[in-house]
Backbone as JSON, one array per atom type, in Angstrom:
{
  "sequence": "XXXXXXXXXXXXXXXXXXXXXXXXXXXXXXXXXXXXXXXXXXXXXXXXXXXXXXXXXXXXXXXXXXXXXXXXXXXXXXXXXXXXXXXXXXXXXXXXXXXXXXXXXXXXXXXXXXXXXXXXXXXXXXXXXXXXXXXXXXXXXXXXXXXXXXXXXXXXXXXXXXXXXXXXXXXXXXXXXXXXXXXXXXXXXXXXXXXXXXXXXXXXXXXXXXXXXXXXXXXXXXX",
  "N": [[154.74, 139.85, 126.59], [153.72, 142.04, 123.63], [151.01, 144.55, 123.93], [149.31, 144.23, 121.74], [150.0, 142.16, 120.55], [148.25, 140.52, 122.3], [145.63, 141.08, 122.23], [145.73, 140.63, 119.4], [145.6, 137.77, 119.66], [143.42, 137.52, 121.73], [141.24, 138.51, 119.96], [141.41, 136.97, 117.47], [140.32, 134.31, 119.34], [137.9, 134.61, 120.51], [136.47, 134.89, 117.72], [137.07, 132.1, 116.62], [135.6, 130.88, 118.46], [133.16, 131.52, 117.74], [132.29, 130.97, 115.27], [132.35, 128.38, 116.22], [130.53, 128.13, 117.79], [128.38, 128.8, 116.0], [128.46, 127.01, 114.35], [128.09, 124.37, 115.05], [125.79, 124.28, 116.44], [124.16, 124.35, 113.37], [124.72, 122.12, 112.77], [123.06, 119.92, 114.33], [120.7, 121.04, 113.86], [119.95, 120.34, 111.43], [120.16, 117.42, 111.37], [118.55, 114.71, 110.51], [115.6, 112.78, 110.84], [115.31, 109.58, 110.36], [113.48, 107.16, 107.96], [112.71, 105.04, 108.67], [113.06, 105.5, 111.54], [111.26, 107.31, 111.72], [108.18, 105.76, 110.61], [108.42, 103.87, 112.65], [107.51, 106.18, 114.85], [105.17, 106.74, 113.92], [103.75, 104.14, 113.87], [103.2, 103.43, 116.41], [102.32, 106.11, 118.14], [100.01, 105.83, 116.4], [99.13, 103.15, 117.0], [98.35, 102.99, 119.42], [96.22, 101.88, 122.23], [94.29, 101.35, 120.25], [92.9, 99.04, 118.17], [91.57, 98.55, 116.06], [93.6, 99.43, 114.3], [95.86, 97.89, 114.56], [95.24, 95.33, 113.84], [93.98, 96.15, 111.13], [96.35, 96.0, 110.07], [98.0, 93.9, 110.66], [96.59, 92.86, 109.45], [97.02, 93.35, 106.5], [99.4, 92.95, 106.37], [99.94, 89.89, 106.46], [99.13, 89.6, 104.12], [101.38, 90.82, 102.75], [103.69, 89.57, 103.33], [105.83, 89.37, 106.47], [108.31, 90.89, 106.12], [109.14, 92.19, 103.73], [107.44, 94.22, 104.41], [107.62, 96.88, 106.03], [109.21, 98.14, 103.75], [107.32, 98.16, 101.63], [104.96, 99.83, 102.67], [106.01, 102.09, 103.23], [106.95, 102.82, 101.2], [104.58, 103.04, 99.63], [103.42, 105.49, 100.89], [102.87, 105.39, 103.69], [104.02, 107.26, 104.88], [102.64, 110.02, 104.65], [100.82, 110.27, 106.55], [101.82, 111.34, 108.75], [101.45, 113.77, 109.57], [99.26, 114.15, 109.9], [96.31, 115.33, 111.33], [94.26, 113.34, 112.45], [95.73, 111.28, 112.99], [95.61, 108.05, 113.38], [93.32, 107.7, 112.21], [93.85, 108.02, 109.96], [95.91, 106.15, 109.12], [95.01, 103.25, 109.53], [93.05, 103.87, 107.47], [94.88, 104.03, 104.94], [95.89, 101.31, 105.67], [93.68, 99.72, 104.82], [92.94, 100.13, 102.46], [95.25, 99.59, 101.27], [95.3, 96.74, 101.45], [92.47, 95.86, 100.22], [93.17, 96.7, 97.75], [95.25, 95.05, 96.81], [94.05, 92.47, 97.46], [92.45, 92.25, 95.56], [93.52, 92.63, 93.06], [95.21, 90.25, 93.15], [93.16, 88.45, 93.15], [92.03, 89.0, 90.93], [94.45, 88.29, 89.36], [94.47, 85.39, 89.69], [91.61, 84.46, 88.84], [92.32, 85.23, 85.82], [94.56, 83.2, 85.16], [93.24, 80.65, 85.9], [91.26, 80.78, 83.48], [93.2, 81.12, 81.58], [94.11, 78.26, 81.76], [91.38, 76.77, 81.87], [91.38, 77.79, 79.09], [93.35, 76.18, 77.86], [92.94, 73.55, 78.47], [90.53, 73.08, 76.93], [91.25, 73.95, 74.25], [92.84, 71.55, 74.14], [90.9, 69.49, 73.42], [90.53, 70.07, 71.12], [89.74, 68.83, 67.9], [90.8, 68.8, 64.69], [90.87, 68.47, 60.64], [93.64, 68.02, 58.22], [92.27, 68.84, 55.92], [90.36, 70.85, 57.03], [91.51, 72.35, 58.21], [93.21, 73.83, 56.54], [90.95, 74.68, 54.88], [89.89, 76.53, 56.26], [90.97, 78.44, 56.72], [91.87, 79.7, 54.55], [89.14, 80.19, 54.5], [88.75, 82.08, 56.49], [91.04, 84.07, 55.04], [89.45, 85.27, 53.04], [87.28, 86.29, 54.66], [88.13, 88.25, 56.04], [89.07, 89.93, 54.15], [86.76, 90.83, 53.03], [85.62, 92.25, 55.07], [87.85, 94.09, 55.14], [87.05, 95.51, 52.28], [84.34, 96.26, 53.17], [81.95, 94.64, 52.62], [79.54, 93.99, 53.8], [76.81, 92.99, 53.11], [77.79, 90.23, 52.05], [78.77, 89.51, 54.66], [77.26, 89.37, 56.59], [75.23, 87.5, 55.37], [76.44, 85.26, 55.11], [79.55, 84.9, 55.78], [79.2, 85.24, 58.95], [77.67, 83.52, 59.82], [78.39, 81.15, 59.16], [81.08, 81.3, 60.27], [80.35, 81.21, 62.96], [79.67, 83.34, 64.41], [78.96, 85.33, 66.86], [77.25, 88.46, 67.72], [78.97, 90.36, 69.22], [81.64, 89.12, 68.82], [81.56, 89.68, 66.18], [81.77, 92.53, 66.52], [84.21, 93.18, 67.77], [86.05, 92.07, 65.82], [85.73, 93.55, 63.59], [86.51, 95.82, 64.74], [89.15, 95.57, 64.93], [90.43, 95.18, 62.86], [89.78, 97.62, 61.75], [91.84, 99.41, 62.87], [94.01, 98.71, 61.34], [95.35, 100.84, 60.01], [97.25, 101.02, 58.05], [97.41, 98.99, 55.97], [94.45, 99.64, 55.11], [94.96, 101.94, 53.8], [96.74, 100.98, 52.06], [95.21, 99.69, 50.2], [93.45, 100.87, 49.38], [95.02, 102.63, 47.92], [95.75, 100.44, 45.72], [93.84, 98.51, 44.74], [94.58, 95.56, 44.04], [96.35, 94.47, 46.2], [94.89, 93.11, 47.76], [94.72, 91.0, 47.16], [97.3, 89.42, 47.7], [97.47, 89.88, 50.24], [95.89, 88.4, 51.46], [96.93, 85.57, 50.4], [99.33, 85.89, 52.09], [98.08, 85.93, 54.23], [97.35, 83.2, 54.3], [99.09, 81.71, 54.29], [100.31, 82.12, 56.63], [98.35, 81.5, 58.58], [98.52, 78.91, 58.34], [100.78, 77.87, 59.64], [99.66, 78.51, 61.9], [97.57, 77.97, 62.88], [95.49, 78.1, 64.82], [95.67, 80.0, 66.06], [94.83, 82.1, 64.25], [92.53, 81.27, 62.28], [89.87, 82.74, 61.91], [87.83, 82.38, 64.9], [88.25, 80.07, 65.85], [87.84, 78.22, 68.36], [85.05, 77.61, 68.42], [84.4, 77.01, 66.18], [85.17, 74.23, 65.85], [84.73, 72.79, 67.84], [84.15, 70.12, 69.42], [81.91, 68.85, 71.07]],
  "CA": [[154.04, 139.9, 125.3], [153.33, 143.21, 123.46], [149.58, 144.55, 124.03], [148.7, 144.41, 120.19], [149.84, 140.72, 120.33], [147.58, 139.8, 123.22], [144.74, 142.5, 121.34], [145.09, 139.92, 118.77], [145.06, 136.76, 119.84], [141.63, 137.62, 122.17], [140.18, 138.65, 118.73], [141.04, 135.87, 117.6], [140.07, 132.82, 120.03], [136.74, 135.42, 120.03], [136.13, 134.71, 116.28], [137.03, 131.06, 116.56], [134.64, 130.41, 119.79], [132.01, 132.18, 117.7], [132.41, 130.08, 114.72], [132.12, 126.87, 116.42], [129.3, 128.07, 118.04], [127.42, 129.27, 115.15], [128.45, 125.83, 112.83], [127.64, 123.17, 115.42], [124.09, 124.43, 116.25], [123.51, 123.9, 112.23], [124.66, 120.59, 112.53], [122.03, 119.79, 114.74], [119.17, 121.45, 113.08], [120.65, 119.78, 109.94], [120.31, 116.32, 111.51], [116.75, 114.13, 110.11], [115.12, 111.24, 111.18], [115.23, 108.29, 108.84], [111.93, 107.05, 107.01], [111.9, 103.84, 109.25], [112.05, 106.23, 112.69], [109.65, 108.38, 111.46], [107.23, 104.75, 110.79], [108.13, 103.43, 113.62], [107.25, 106.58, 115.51], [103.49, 106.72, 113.5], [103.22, 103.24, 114.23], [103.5, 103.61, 118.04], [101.65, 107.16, 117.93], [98.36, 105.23, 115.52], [98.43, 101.86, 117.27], [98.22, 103.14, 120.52], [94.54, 101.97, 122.57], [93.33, 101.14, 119.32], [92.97, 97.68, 118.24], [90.93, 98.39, 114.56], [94.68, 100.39, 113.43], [96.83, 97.18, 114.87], [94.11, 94.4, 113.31], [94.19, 95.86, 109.74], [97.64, 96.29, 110.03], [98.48, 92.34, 110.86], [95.71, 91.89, 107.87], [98.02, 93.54, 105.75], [100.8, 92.24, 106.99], [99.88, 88.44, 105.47], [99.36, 89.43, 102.23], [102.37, 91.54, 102.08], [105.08, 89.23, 104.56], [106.51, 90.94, 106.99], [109.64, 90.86, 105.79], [108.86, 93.16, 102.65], [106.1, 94.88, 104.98], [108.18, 98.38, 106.22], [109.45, 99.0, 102.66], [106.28, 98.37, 100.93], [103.76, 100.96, 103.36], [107.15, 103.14, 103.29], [106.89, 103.31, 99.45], [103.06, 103.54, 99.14], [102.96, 106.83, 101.39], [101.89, 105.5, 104.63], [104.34, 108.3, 106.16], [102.07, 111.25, 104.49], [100.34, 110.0, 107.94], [103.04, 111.82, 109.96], [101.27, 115.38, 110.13], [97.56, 114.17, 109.84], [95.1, 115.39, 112.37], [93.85, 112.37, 112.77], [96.87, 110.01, 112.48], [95.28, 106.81, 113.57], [92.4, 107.41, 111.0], [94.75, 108.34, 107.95], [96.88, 104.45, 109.11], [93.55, 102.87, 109.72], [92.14, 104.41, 105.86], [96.0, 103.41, 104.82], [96.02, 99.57, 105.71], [92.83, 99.21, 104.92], [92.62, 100.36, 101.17], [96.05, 99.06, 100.17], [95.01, 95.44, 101.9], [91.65, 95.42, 99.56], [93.79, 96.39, 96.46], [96.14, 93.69, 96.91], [93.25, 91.09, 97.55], [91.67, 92.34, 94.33], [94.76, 92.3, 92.03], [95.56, 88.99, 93.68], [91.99, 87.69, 92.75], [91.8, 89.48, 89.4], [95.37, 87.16, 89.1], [93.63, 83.77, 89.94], [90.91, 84.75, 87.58], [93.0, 85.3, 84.6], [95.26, 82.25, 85.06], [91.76, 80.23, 86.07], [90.58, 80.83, 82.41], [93.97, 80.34, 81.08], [93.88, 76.65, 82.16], [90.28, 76.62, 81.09], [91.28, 78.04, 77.57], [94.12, 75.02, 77.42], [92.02, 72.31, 78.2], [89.4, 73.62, 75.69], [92.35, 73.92, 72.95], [93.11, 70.25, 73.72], [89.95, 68.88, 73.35], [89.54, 69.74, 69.35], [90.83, 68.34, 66.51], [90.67, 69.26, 63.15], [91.73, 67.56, 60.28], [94.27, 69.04, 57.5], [92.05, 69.2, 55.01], [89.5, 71.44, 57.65], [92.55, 73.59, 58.74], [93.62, 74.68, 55.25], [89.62, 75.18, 54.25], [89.18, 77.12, 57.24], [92.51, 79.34, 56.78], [91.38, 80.31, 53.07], [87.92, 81.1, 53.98], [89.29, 83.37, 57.08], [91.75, 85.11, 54.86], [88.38, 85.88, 52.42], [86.56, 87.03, 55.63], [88.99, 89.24, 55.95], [89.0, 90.55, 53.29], [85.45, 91.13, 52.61], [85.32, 93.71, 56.09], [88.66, 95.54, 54.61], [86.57, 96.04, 51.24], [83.37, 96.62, 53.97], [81.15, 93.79, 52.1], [78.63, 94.08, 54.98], [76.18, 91.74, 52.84], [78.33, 88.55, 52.05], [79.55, 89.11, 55.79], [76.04, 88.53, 57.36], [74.54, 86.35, 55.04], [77.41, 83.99, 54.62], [80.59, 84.36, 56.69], [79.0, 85.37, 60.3], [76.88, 82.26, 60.16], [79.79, 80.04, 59.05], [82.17, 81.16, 61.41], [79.63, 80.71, 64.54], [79.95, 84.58, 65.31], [77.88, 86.52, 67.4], [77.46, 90.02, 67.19], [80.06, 90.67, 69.63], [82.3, 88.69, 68.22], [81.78, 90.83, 65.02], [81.96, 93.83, 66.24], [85.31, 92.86, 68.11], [86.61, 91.93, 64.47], [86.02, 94.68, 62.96], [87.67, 97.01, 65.73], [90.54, 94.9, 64.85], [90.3, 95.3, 61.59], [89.61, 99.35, 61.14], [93.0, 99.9, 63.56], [94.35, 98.69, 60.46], [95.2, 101.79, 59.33], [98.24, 101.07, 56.92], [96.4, 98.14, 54.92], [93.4, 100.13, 54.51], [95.51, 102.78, 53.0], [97.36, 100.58, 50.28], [93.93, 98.35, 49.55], [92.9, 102.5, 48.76], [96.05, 102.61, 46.52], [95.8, 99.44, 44.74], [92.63, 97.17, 45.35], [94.99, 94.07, 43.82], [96.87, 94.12, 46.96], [94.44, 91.93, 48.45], [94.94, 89.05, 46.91], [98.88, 89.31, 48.42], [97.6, 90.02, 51.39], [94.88, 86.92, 51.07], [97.72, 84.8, 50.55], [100.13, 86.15, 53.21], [97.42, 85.05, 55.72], [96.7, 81.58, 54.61], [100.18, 80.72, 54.9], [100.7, 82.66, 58.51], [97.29, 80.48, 58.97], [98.64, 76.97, 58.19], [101.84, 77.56, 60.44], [99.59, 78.59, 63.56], [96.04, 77.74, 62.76], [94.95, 78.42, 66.23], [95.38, 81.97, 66.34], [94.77, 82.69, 62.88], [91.27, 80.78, 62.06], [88.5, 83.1, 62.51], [86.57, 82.12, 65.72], [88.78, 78.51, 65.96], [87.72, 77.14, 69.07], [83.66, 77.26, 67.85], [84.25, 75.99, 64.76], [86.22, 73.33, 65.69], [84.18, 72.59, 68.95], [83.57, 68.41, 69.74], [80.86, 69.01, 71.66]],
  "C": [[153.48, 141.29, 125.09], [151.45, 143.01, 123.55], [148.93, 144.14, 122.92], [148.8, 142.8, 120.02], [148.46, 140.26, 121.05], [146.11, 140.62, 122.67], [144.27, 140.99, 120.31], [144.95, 138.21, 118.31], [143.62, 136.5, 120.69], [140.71, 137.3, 120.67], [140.01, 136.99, 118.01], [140.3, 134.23, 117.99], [138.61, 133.78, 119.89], [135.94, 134.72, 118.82], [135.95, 133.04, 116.11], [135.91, 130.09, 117.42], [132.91, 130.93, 119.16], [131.74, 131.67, 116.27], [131.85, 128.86, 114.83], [130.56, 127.02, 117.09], [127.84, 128.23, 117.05], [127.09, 127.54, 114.14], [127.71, 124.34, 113.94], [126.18, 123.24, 116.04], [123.3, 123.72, 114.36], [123.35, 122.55, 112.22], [123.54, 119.85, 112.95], [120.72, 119.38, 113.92], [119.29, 120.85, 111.6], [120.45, 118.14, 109.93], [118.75, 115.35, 111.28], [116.89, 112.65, 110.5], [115.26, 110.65, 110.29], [113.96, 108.14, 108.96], [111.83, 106.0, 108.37], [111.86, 104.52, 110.93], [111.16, 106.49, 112.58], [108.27, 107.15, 111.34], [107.08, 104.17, 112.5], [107.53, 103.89, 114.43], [105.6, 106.34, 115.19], [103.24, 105.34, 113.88], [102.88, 103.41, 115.76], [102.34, 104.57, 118.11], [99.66, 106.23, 117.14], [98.15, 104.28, 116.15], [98.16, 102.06, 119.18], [96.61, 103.56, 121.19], [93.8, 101.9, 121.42], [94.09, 100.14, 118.32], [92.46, 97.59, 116.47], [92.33, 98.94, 113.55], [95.52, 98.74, 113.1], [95.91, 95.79, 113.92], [94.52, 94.66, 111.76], [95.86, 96.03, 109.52], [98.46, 94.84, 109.93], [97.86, 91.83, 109.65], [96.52, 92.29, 106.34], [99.29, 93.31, 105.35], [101.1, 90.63, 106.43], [99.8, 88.67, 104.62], [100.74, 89.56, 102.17], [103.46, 90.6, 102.2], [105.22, 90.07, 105.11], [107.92, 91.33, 106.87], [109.8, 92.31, 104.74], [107.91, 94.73, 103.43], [106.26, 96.65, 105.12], [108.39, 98.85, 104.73], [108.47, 99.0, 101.82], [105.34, 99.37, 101.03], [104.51, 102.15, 103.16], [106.77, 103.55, 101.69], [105.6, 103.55, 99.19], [102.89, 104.66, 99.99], [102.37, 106.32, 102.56], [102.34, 107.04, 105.59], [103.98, 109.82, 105.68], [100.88, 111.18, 105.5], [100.77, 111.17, 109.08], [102.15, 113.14, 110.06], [99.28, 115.18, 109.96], [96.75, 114.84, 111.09], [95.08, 114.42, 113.14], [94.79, 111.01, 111.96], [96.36, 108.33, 112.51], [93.79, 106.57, 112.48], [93.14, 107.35, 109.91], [95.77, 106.73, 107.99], [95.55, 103.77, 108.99], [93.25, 102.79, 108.08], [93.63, 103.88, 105.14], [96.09, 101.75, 104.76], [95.01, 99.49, 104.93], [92.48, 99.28, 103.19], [93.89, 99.6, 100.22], [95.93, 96.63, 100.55], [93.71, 94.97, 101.15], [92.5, 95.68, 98.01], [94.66, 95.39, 96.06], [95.2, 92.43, 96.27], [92.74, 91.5, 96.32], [92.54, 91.87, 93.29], [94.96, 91.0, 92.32], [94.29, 87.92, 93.09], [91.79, 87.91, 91.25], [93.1, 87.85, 88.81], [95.47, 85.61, 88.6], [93.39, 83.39, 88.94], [91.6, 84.29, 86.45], [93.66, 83.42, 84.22], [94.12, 81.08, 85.13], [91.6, 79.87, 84.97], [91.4, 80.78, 81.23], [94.33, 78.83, 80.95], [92.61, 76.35, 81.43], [90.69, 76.71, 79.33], [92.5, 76.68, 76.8], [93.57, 73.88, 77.22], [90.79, 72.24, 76.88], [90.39, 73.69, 74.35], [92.58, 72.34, 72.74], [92.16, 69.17, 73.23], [89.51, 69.09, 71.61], [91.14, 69.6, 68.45], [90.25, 68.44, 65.21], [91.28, 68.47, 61.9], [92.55, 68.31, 59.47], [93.39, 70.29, 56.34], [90.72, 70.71, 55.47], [89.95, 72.7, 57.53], [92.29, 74.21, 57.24], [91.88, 75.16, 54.51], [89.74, 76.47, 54.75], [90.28, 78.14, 57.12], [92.39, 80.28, 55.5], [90.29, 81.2, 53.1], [87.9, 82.42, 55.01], [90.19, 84.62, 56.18], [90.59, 85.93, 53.28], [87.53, 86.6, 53.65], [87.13, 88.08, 55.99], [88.96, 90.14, 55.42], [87.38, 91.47, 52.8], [85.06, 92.67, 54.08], [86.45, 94.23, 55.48], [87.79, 96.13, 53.55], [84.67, 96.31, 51.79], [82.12, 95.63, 52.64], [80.34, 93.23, 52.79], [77.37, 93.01, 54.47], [76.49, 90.11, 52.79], [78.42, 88.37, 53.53], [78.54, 88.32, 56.5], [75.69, 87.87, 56.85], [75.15, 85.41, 54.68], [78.61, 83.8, 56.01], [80.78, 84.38, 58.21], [78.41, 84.2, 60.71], [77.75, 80.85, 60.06], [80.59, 79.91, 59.94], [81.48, 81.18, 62.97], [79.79, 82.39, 65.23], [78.87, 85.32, 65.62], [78.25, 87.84, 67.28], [78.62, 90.59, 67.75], [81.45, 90.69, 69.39], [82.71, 89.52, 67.08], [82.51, 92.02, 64.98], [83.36, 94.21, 66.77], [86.54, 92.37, 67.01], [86.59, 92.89, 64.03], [86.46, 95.92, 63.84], [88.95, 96.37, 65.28], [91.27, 95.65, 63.83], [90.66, 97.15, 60.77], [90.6, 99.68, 62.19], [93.93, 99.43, 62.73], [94.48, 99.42, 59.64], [96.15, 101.71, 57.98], [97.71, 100.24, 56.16], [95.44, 98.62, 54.29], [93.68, 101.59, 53.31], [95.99, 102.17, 51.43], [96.41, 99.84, 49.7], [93.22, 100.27, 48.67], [93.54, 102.64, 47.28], [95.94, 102.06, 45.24], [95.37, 98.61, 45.66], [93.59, 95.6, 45.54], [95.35, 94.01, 44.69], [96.1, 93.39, 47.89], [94.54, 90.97, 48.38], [96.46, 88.74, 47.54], [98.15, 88.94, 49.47], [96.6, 88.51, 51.82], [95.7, 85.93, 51.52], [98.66, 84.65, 51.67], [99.16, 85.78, 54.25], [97.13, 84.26, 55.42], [98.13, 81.14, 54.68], [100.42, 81.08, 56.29], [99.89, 81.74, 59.48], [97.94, 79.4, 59.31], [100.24, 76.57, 58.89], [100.99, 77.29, 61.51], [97.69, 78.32, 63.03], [95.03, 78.28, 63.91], [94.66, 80.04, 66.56], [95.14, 82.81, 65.21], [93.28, 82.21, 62.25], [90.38, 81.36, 62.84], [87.38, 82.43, 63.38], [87.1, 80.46, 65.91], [88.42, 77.97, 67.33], [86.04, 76.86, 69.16], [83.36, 76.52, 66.9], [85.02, 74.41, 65.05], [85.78, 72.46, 67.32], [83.77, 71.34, 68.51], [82.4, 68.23, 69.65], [79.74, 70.09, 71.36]]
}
């Protein structure tokens, strides 16, 4: 074999040996833990000789299941843990805040549904008759009317005492009422458009009475 051949096959295998060495180091340094190593490792690392990390951790653990348990702490950030100082405080402060938000939301939940049941039974308990409904549907879509055209006298000395409303009540109407910005515009335009609009709520009334009768489960109270 001429010298220049053997010249440049060295260079070669050279170049190729220096290649592989350069690309399979990257690979390496190129290679990452997954999310659930990296937990598993902080778990291990935080629950280790300490019993207050592993405790709220099992207390968290029933609300959540443990089935759901890794991808739930995984998605709320428990692994911005991983470079803490104080790793077993930052899991610790971790369980322990997303295990009272739970129980709160969870109780807030109850609540709600609680006072939904309450507000059914309380719906079933009144009865009205037709001739009540359709009074009571007429003189709402005048109560109405009287805060769009701000008639702050008839309201108190007639239709706050009629409809059983406390001040709260009131003042929870008329927030309603003044977010009514497009009505208050065309009643600006042309006053007559009240009487439409009058009408358009005593019939919307006498489909659904219930949600349309100013203050309907006071007025309409048994007991």
């Amino acid at each position: 074999m001429k010298i220049s051949n053997i010249l440049t096959c060295a260079i070669v295998s050279i170049l190729v040996s220096s290649c592989a060495l350069n690309f399979f180091p990257s690979l390496q340094s190129d290679k990452q833990i997954s999310k659930t190593e990296e937990l598993n490792l902080l778990k291990k690392q935080s629950e280790k000789n300490n019993t207050f990390v592993v405790n709220a951790k099992n207390q968290l653990a029933q609300l959540i299941g443990n089935k759901n348990f890794d991808n739930y702490i995984i998605k709320n950030g428990i692994l911005n843990c991983k470079n803490n100082e104080n790793q077993s405080f930052c899991v610790l402060n971790f369980y322990l805040n997303e295990y009272y938000k739970l129980k709160y939301d969870l109780q807030l939940k109850k609540i709600t549904e609680q006072n939904q049941v309450e507000r059914e039974i309380e719906l079933n308990k009144i009865k009205a008759t037709d001739s009540n409904i359709k009074n009571y549907c007429q003189l709402s879509a005048d109560f109405m009317s009287a805060i769009y055209t701000q008639d702050t006298a008839k309201i108190s000395s007639y239709y706050q005492p009629l409809f059983k409303m406390s001040e709260a009540d009131l003042t929870h109407l008329y927030g309603k009422i003044n977010k009514d910005n497009y009505s208050h515009f065309l009643i600006e335009q042309n006053p007559t458009i009240l009487f439409e609009m009058k009408s358009d709520y005593v019939e919307k009334c006498l489909t659904d009475p219930k949600n349309n009768i100013i203050n309907y489960l006071n007025i309409f109270r048994q007991n």
